[in-house]
mmCIF file of C-alpha atoms and ligand atoms in Angstrom:
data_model
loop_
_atom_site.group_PDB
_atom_site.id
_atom_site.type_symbol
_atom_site.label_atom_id
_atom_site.label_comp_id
_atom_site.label_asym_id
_atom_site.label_seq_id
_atom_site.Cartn_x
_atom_site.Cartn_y
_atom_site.Cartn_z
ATOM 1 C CA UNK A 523 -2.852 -15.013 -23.645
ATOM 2 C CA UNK A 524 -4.954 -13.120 -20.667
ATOM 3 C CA UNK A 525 -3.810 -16.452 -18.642
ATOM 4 C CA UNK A 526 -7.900 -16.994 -17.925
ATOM 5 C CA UNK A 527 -8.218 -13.422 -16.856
ATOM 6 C CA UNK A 528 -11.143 -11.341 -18.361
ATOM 7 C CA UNK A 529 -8.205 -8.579 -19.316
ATOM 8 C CA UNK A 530 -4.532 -7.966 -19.517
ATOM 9 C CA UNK A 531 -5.070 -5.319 -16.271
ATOM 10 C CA UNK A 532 -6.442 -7.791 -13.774
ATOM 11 C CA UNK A 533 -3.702 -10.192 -15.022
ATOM 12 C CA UNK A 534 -1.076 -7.920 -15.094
ATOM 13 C CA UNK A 535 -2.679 -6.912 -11.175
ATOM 14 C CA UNK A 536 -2.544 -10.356 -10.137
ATOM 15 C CA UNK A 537 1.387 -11.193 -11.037
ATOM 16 C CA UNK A 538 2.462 -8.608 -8.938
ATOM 17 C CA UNK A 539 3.731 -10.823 -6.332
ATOM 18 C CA UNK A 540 5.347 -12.642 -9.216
ATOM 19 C CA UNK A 541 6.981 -9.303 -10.974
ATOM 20 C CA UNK A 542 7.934 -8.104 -7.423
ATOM 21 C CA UNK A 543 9.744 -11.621 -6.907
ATOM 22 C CA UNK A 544 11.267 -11.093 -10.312
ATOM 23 C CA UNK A 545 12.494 -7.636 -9.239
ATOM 24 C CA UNK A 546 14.285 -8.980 -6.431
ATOM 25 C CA UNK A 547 15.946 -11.804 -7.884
ATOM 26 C CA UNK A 548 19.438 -11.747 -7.826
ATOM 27 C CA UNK A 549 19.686 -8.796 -5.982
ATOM 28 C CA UNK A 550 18.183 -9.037 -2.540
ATOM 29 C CA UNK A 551 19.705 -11.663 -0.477
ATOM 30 C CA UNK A 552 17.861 -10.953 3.243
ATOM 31 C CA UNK A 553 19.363 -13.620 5.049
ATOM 32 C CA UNK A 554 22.716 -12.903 4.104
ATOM 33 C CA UNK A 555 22.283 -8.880 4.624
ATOM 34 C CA UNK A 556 23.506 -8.282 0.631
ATOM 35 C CA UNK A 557 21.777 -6.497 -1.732
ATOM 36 C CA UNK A 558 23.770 -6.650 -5.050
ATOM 37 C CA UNK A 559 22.533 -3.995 -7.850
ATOM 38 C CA UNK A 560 25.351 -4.710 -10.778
ATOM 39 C CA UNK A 561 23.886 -2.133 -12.983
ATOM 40 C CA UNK A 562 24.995 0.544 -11.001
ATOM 41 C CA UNK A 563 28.032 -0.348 -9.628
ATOM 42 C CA UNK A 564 30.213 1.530 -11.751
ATOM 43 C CA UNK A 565 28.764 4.364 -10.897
ATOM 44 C CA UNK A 566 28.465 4.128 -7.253
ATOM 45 C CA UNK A 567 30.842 6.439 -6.444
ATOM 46 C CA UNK A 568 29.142 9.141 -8.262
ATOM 47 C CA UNK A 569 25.800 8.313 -7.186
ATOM 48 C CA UNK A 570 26.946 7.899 -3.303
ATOM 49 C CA UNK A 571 28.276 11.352 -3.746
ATOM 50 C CA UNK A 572 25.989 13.129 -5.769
ATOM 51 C CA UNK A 573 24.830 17.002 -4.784
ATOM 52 C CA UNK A 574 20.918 16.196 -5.718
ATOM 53 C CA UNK A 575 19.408 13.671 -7.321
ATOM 54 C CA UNK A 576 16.343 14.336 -10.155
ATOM 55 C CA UNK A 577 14.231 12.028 -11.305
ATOM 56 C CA UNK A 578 12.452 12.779 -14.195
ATOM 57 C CA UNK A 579 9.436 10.620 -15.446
ATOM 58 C CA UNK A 580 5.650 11.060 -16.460
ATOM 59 C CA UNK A 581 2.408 9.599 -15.321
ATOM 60 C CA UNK A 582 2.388 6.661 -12.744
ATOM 61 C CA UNK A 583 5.999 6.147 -13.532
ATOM 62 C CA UNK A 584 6.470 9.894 -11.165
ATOM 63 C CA UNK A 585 4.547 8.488 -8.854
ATOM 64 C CA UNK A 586 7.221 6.208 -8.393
ATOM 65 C CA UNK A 587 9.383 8.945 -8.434
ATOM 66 C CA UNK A 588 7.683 10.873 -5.542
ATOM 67 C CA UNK A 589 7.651 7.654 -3.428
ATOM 68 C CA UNK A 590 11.271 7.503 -4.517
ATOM 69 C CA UNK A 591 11.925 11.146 -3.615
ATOM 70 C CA UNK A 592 10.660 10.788 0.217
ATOM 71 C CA UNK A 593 12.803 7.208 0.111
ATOM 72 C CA UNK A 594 15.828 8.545 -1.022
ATOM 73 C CA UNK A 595 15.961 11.181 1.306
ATOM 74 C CA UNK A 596 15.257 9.755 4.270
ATOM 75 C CA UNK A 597 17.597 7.097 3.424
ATOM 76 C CA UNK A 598 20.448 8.488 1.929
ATOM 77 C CA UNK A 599 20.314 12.799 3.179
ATOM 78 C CA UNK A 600 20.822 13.304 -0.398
ATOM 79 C CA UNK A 601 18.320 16.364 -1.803
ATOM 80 C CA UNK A 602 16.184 14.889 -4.464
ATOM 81 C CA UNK A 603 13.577 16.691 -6.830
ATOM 82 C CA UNK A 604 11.096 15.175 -8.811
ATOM 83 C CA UNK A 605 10.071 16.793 -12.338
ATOM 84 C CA UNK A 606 7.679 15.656 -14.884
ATOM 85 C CA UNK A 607 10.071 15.291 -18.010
ATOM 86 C CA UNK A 608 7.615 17.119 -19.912
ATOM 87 C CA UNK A 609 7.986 20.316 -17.568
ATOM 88 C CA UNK A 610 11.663 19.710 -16.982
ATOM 89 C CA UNK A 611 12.772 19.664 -20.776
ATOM 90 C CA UNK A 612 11.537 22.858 -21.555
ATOM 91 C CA UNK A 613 12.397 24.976 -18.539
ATOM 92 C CA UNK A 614 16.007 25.599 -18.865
ATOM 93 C CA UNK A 615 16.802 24.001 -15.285
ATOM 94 C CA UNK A 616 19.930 23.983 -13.789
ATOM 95 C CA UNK A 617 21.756 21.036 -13.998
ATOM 96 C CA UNK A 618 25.793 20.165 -13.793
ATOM 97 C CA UNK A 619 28.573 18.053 -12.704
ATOM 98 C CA UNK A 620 27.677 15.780 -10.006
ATOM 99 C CA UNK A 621 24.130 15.842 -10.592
ATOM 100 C CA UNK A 622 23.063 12.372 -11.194
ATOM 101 C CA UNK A 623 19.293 12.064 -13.078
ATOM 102 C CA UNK A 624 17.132 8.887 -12.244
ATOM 103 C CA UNK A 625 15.137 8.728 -15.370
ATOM 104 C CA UNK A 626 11.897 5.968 -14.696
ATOM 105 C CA UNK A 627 10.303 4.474 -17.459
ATOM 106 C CA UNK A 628 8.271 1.578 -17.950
ATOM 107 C CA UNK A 629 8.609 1.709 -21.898
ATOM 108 C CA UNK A 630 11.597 3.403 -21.833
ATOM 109 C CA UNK A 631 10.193 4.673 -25.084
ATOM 110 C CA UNK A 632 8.425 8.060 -23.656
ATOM 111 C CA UNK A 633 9.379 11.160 -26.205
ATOM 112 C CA UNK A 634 9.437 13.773 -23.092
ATOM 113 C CA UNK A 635 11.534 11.568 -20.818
ATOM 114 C CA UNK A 636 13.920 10.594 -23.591
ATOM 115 C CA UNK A 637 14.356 14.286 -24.447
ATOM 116 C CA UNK A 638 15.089 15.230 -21.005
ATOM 117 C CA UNK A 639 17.716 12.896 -20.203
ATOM 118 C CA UNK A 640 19.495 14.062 -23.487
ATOM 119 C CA UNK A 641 19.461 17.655 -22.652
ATOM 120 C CA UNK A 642 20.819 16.695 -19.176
ATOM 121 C CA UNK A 643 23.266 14.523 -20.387
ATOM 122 C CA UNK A 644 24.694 17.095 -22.567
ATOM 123 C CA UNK A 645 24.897 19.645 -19.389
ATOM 124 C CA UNK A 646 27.257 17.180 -17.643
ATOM 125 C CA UNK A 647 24.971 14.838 -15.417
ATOM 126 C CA UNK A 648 25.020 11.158 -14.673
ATOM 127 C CA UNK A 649 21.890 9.601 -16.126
ATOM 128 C CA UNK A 650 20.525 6.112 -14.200
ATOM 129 C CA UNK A 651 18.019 4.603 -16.181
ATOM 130 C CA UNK A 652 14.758 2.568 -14.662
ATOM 131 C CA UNK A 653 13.076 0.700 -17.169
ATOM 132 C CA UNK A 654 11.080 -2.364 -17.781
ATOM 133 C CA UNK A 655 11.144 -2.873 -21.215
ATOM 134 C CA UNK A 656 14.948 -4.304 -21.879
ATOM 135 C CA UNK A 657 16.996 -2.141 -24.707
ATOM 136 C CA UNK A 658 14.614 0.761 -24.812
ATOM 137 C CA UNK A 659 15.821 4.176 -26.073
ATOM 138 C CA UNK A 660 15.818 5.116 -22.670
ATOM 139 C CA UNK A 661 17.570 2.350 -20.569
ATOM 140 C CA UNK A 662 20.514 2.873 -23.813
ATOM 141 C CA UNK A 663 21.020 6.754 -23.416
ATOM 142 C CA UNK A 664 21.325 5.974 -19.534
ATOM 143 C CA UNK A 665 25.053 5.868 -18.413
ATOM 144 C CA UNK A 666 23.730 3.017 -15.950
ATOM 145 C CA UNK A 667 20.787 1.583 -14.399
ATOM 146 C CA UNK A 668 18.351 -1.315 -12.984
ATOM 147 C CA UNK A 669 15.632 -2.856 -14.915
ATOM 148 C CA UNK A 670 12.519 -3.533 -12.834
ATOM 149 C CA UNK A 671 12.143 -6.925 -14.997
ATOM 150 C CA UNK A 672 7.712 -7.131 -14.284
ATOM 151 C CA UNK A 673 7.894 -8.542 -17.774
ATOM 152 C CA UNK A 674 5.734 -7.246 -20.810
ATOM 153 C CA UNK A 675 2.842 -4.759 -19.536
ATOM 154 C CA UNK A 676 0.152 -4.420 -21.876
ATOM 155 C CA UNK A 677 -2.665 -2.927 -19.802
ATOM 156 C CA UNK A 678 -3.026 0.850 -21.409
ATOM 157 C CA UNK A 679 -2.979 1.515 -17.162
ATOM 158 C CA UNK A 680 0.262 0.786 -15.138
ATOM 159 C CA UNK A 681 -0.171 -1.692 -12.386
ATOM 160 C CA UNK A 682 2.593 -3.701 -12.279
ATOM 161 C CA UNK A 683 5.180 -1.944 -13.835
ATOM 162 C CA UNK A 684 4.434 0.449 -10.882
ATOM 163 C CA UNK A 685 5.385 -2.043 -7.631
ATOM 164 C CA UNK A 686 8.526 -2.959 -10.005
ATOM 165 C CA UNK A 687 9.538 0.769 -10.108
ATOM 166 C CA UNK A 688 8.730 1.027 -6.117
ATOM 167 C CA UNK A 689 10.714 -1.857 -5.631
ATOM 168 C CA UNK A 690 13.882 -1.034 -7.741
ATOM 169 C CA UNK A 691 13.984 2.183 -6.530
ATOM 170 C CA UNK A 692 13.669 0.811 -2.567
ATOM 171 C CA UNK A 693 17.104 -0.940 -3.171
ATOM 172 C CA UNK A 694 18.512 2.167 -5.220
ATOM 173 C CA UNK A 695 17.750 4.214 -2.218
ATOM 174 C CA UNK A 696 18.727 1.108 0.285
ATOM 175 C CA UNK A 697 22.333 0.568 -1.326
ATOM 176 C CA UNK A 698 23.698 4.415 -1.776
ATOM 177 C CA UNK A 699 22.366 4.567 2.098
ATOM 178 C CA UNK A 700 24.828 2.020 2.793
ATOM 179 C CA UNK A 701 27.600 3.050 0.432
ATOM 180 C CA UNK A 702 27.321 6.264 2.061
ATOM 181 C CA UNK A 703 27.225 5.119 5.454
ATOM 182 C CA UNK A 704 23.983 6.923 6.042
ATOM 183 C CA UNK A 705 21.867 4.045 7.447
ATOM 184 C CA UNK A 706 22.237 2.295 10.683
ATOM 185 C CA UNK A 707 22.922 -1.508 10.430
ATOM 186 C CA UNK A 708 20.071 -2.543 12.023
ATOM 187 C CA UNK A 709 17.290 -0.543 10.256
ATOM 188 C CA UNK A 710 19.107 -1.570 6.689
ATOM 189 C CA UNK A 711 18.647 -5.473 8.063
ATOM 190 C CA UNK A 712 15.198 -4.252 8.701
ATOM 191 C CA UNK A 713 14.212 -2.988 5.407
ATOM 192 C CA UNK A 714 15.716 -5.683 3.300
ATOM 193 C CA UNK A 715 13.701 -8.240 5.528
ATOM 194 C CA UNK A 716 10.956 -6.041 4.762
ATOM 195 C CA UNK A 717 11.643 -6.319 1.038
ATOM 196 C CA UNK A 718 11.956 -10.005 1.025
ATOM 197 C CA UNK A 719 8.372 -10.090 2.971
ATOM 198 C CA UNK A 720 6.781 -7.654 -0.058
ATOM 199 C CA UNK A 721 5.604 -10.058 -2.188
ATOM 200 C CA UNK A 722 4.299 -12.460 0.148
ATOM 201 C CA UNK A 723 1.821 -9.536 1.378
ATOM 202 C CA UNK A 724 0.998 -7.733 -1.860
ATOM 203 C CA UNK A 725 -0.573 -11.457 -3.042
ATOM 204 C CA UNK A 726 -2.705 -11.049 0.554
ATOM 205 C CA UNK A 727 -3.794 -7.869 -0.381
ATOM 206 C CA UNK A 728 -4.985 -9.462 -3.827
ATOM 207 C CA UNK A 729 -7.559 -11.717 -1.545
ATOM 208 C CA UNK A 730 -9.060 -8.646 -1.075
ATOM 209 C CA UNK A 731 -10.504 -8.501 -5.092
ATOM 210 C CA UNK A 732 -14.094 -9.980 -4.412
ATOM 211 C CA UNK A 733 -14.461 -7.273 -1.433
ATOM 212 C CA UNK A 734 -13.118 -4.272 -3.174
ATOM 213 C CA UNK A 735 -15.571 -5.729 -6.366
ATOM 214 C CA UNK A 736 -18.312 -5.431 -3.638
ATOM 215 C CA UNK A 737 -16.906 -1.620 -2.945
ATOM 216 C CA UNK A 738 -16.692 -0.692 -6.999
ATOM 217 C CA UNK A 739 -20.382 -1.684 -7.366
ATOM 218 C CA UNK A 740 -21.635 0.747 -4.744
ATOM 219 C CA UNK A 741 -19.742 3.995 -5.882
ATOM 220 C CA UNK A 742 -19.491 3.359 -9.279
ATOM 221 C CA UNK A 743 -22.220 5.577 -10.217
ATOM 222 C CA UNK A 744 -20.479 8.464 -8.414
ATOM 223 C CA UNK A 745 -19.292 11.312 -10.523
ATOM 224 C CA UNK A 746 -16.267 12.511 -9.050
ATOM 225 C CA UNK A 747 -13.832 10.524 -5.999
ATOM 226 C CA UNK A 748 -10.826 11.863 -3.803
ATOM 227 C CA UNK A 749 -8.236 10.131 -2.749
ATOM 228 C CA UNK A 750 -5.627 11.454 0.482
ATOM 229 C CA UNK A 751 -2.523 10.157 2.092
ATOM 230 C CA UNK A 752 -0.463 11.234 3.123
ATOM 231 C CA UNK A 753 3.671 10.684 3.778
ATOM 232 C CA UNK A 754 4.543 7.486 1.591
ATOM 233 C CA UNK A 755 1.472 7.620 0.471
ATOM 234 C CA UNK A 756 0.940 10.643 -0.556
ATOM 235 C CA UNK A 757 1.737 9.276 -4.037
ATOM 236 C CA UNK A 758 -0.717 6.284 -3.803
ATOM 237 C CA UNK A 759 -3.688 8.518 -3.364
ATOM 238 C CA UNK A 760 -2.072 10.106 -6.741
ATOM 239 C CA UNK A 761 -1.604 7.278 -8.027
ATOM 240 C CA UNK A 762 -5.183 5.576 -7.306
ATOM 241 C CA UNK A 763 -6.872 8.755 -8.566
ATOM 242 C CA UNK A 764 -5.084 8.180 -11.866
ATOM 243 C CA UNK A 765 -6.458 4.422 -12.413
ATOM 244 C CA UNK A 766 -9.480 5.806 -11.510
ATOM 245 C CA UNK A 767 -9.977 8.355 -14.490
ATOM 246 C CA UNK A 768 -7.983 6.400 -16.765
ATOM 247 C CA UNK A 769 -10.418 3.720 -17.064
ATOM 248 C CA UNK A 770 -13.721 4.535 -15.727
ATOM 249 C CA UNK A 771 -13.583 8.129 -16.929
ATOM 250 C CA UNK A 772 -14.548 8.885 -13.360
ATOM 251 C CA UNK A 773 -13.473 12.537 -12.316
ATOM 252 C CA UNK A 774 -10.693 11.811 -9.282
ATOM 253 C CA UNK A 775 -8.315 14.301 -7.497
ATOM 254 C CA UNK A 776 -5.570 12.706 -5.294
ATOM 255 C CA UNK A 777 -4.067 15.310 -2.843
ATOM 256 C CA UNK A 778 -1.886 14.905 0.738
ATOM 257 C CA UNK A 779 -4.699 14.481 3.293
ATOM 258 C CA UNK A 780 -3.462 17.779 4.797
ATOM 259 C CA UNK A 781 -4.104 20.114 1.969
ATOM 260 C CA UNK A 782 -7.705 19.411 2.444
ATOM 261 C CA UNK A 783 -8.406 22.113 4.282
ATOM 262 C CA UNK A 784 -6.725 24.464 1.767
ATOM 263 C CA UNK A 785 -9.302 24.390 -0.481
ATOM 264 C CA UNK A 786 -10.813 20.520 -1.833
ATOM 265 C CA UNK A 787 -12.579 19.967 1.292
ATOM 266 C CA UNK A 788 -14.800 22.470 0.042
ATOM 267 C CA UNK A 789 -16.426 19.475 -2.571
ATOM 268 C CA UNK A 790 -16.880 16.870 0.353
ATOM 269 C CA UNK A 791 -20.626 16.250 0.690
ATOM 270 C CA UNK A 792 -22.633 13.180 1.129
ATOM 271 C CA UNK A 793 -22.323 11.961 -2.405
ATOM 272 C CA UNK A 794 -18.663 12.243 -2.519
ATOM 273 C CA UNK A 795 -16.698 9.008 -1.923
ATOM 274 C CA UNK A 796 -13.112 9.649 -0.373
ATOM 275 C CA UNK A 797 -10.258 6.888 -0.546
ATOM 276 C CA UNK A 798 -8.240 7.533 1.992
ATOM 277 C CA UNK A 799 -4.786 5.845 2.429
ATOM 278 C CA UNK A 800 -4.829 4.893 6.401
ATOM 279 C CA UNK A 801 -2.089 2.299 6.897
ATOM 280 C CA UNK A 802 -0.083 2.725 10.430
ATOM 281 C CA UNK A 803 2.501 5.059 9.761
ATOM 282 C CA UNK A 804 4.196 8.135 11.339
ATOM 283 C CA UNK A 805 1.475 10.128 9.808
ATOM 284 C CA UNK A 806 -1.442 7.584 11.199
ATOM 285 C CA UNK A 807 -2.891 10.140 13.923
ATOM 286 C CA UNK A 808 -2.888 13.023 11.711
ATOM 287 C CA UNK A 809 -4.744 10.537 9.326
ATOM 288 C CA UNK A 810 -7.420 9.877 11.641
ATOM 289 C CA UNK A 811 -8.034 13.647 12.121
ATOM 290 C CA UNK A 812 -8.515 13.916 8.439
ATOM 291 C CA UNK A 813 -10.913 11.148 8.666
ATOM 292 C CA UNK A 814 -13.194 12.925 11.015
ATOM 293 C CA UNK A 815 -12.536 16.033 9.116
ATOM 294 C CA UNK A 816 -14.529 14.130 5.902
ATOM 295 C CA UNK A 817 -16.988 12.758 7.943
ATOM 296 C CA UNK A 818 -18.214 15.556 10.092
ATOM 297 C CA UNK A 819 -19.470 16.651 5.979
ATOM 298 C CA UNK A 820 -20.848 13.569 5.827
ATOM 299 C CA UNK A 821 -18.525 12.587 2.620
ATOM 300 C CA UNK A 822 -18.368 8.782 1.861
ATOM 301 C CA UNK A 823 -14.842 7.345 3.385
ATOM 302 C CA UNK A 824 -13.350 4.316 1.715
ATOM 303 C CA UNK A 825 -10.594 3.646 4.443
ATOM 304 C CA UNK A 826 -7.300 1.461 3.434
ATOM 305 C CA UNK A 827 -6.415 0.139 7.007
ATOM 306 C CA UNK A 828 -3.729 -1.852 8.598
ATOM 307 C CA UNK A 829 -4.756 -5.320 9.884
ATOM 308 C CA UNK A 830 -5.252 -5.341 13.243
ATOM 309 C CA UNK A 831 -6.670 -1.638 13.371
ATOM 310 C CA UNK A 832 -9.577 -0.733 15.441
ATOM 311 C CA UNK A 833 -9.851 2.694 15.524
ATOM 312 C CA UNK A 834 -10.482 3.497 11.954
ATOM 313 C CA UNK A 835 -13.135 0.656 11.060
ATOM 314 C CA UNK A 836 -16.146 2.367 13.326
ATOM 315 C CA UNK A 837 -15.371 5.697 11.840
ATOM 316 C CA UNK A 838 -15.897 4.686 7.964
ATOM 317 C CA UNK A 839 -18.114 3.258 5.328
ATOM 318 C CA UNK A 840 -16.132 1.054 3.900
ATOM 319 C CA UNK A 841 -12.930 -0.482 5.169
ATOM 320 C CA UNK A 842 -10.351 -2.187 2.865
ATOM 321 C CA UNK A 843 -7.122 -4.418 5.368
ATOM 322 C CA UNK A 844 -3.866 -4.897 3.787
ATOM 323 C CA UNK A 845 -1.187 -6.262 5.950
ATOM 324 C CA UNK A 846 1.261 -4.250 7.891
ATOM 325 C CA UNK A 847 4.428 -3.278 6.414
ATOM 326 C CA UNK A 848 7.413 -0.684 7.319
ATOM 327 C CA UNK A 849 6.122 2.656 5.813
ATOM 328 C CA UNK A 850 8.807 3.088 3.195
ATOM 329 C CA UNK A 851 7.393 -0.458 1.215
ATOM 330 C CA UNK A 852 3.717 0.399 2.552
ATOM 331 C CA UNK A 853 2.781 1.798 -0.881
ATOM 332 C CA UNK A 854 3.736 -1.656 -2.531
ATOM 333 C CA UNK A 855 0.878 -2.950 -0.893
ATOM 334 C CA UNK A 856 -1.245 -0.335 -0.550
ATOM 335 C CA UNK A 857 -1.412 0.818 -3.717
ATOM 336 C CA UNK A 858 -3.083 -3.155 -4.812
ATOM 337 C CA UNK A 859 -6.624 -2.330 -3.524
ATOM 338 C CA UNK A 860 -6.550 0.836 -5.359
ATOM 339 C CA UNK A 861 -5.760 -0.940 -8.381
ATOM 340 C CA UNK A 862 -8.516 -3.422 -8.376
ATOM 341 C CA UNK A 863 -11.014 -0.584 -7.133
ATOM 342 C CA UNK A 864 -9.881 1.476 -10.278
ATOM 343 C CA UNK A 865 -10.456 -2.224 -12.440
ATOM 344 C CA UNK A 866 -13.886 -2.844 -10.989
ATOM 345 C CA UNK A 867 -15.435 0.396 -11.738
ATOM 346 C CA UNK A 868 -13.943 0.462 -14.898
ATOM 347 C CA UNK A 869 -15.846 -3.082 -16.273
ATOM 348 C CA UNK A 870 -19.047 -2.251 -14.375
ATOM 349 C CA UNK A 871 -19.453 0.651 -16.822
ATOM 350 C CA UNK A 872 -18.805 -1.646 -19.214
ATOM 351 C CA UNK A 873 -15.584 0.072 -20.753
ATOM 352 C CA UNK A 874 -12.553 -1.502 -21.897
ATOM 353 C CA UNK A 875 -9.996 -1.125 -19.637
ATOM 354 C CA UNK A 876 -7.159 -2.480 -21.338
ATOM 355 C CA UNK A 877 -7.426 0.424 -24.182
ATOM 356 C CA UNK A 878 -9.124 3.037 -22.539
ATOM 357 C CA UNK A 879 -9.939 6.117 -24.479
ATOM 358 C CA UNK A 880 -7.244 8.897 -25.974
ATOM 359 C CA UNK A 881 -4.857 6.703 -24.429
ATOM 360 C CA UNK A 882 -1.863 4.706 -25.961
ATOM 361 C CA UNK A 883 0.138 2.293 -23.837
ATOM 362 C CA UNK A 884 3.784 4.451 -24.283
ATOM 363 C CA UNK A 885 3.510 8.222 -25.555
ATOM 364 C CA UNK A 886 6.347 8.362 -27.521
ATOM 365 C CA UNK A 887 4.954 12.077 -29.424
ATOM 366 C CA UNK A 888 5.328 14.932 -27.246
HETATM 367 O O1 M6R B 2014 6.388 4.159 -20.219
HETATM 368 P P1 M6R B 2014 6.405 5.244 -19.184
HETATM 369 O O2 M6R B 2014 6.520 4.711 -17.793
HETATM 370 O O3 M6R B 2014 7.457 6.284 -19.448
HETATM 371 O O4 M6R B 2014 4.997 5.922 -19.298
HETATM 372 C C1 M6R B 2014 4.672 7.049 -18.528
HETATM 373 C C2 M6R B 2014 3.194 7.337 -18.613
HETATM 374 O O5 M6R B 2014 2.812 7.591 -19.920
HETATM 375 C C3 M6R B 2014 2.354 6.184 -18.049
HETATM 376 O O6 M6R B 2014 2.714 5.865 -16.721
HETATM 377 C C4 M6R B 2014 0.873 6.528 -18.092
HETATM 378 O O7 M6R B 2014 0.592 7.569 -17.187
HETATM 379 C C5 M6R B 2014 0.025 5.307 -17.792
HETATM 380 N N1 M6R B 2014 -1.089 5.247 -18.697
HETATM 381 C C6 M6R B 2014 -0.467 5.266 -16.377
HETATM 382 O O8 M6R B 2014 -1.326 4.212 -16.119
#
């Protein structure tokens, strides 16, 4: 049932180009320029002209929510908030008519999201459900929505169900941009092209297991990690952190790069190891600065790089290359390494990562 694979996590790691593939099917057609998303299309003319979008969601499946958020925006000019349901349930927010509410769920089952979307329903707004598990309480309160179809996920930690979300969301974003007449031709080609090239690169970045294996077994006896990035990935370095203490019960903050100097840089010395999200991006320079920011405290860097980069490699400890991808479907990739580095550490302490402590696979009490 683990398909040969010591767990369900490494398994569920290693179908991601499979899951990602499945996400696509039917509704990214590159070479024709269509991207067909028949859940939604009822709605479209709400969504296309909605005030502010919210998405609501808790644990990795916000992460997917904040990538979402910086996609959405820079996509469609639409204002878009992200809220963990737990928060956004209980604070009275304001919400009306022509608010439309991306709820993301792998389980669809989680009590706080659930609750959330109710509430908001109730006050008037469109609810879009994104969900992997088919029928779910939450994909059948939603008024519409897009499965991410990654198939069953029973790793206690979300891997795959993750780069389903990311992708799903990347052709949300991607079709209300067109609808709305808010993307240029050209850079929509671009980005479905760079959709269609996703999977082939996320199963590069899983040749990189045996070296990141190599990188767990050094800094697994550390007691607490950082993770930065910043931009897109911003939410990977969240996102890795959470893997990390999930199943290795290893201490790990993710924050923007930037904020560093507001305060965490303060815990940077030379036992600390720092993961730091690199890929070439808009933000790249400012990355590098950060970099040398770590390093001048002598704290451990773990760099995630794009191939071909030369400038980062002399600079760090350890470097991890994914391939190179347009920044908006950068964290599909770059979130893999982070993954496995989470899944490495984990069985080196000898814990089970597929049921890690205090932790059940969907939270459905409050
Ligand atoms: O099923 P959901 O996506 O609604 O679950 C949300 C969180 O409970 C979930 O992502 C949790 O944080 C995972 N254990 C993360 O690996």
């Amino acid at each position: 049932e683990k398909g040969g694979y010591d767990h369900f996590m490494l398994k569920e790691i290693f179908e991601q180009p499979q899951t990602i593939h499945d996400s696509l099917r039917g509704r990214l057609d590159a070479p024709k320029g269509t991207l067909t998303l028949g859940g939604i299309r009822e709605h479209m003319d709400l969504l296309k002209n909605a005030k502010r979008i919210i998405i609501v969601a808790c644990g990795t499946s916000w992460h997917a929510g904040l990538v979402a958020e910086y996609m959405i925006e820079e996509l469609c000019r639409i204002p878009v908030e992200v809220e963990y349901a737990s928060e956004f349930r209980y604070r009275n927010p304001v919400i009306g008519q022509g608010d439309v509410i991306i709820a993301v769920s792998q389980s669809g089952e989680t009590a706080d999201t659930l609750v959330a979307i109710e509430s908001a329903k109730q006050k008037g707004a469109i609810i879009l459900g994104v969900c992997n598990v088919v029928g779910s309480s939450i994909a059948r309160m939603s008024d519409a929505g897009a499965y991410t179809h990654a198939g069953p996920e029973i790793g206690v930690a979300s891997t795959k169900a993750f780069t389903a979300q990311l992708t799903v969301l990347a052709l949300i974003g991607l079709k209300v941009a067109m609808e709305r007449g808010s993307i240029s031709g050209q850079r929509f080609q671009h980005l479905l092209n760079e959709m269609d090239q996703v999977s082939k690169k996320v199963a590069i970045a899983l040749k990189l297991n045996d070296h990141v294996k190599e990188i767990a077994e050094k800094y697994k006896d550390a007691r607490d990690f950082l993770y930065l990035g910043r931009g897109y990935n911003f939410p990977v370095a969240l996102e890795g952190a959470l893997k990390l203490k999930e199943i290795s019960y290893i201490h790990a903050e993710g924050y923007p790069a930037a904020e560093m100097k507001h305060g965490p840089i303060a815990l940077v010395d030379e036992n600390l190891p720092v993961v730091i999200v690199a890929t070439k991006d808009s933000f790249y320079e400012k990355v590098v600065s950060n970099i040398q920011e770590i390093k001048a405290r002598k704290g451990k860097v773990i760099a995630v790089v794009t191939e071909g980069d030369t400038t980062i490699p002399p600079m760090v400890d350890d470097v991890i290359v994914v391939p190179a991808a347009d920044e908006l479907v950068a964290p599909i990739i770059s979130v893999i390494p982070l993954q496995l580095l989470a899944y490495h550490i984990g069985v080196s302490k000898g814990y089970d990562v597929d049921k890690p402590r205090n932790l059940a696979k969907s939270v459905t009490v409050e």
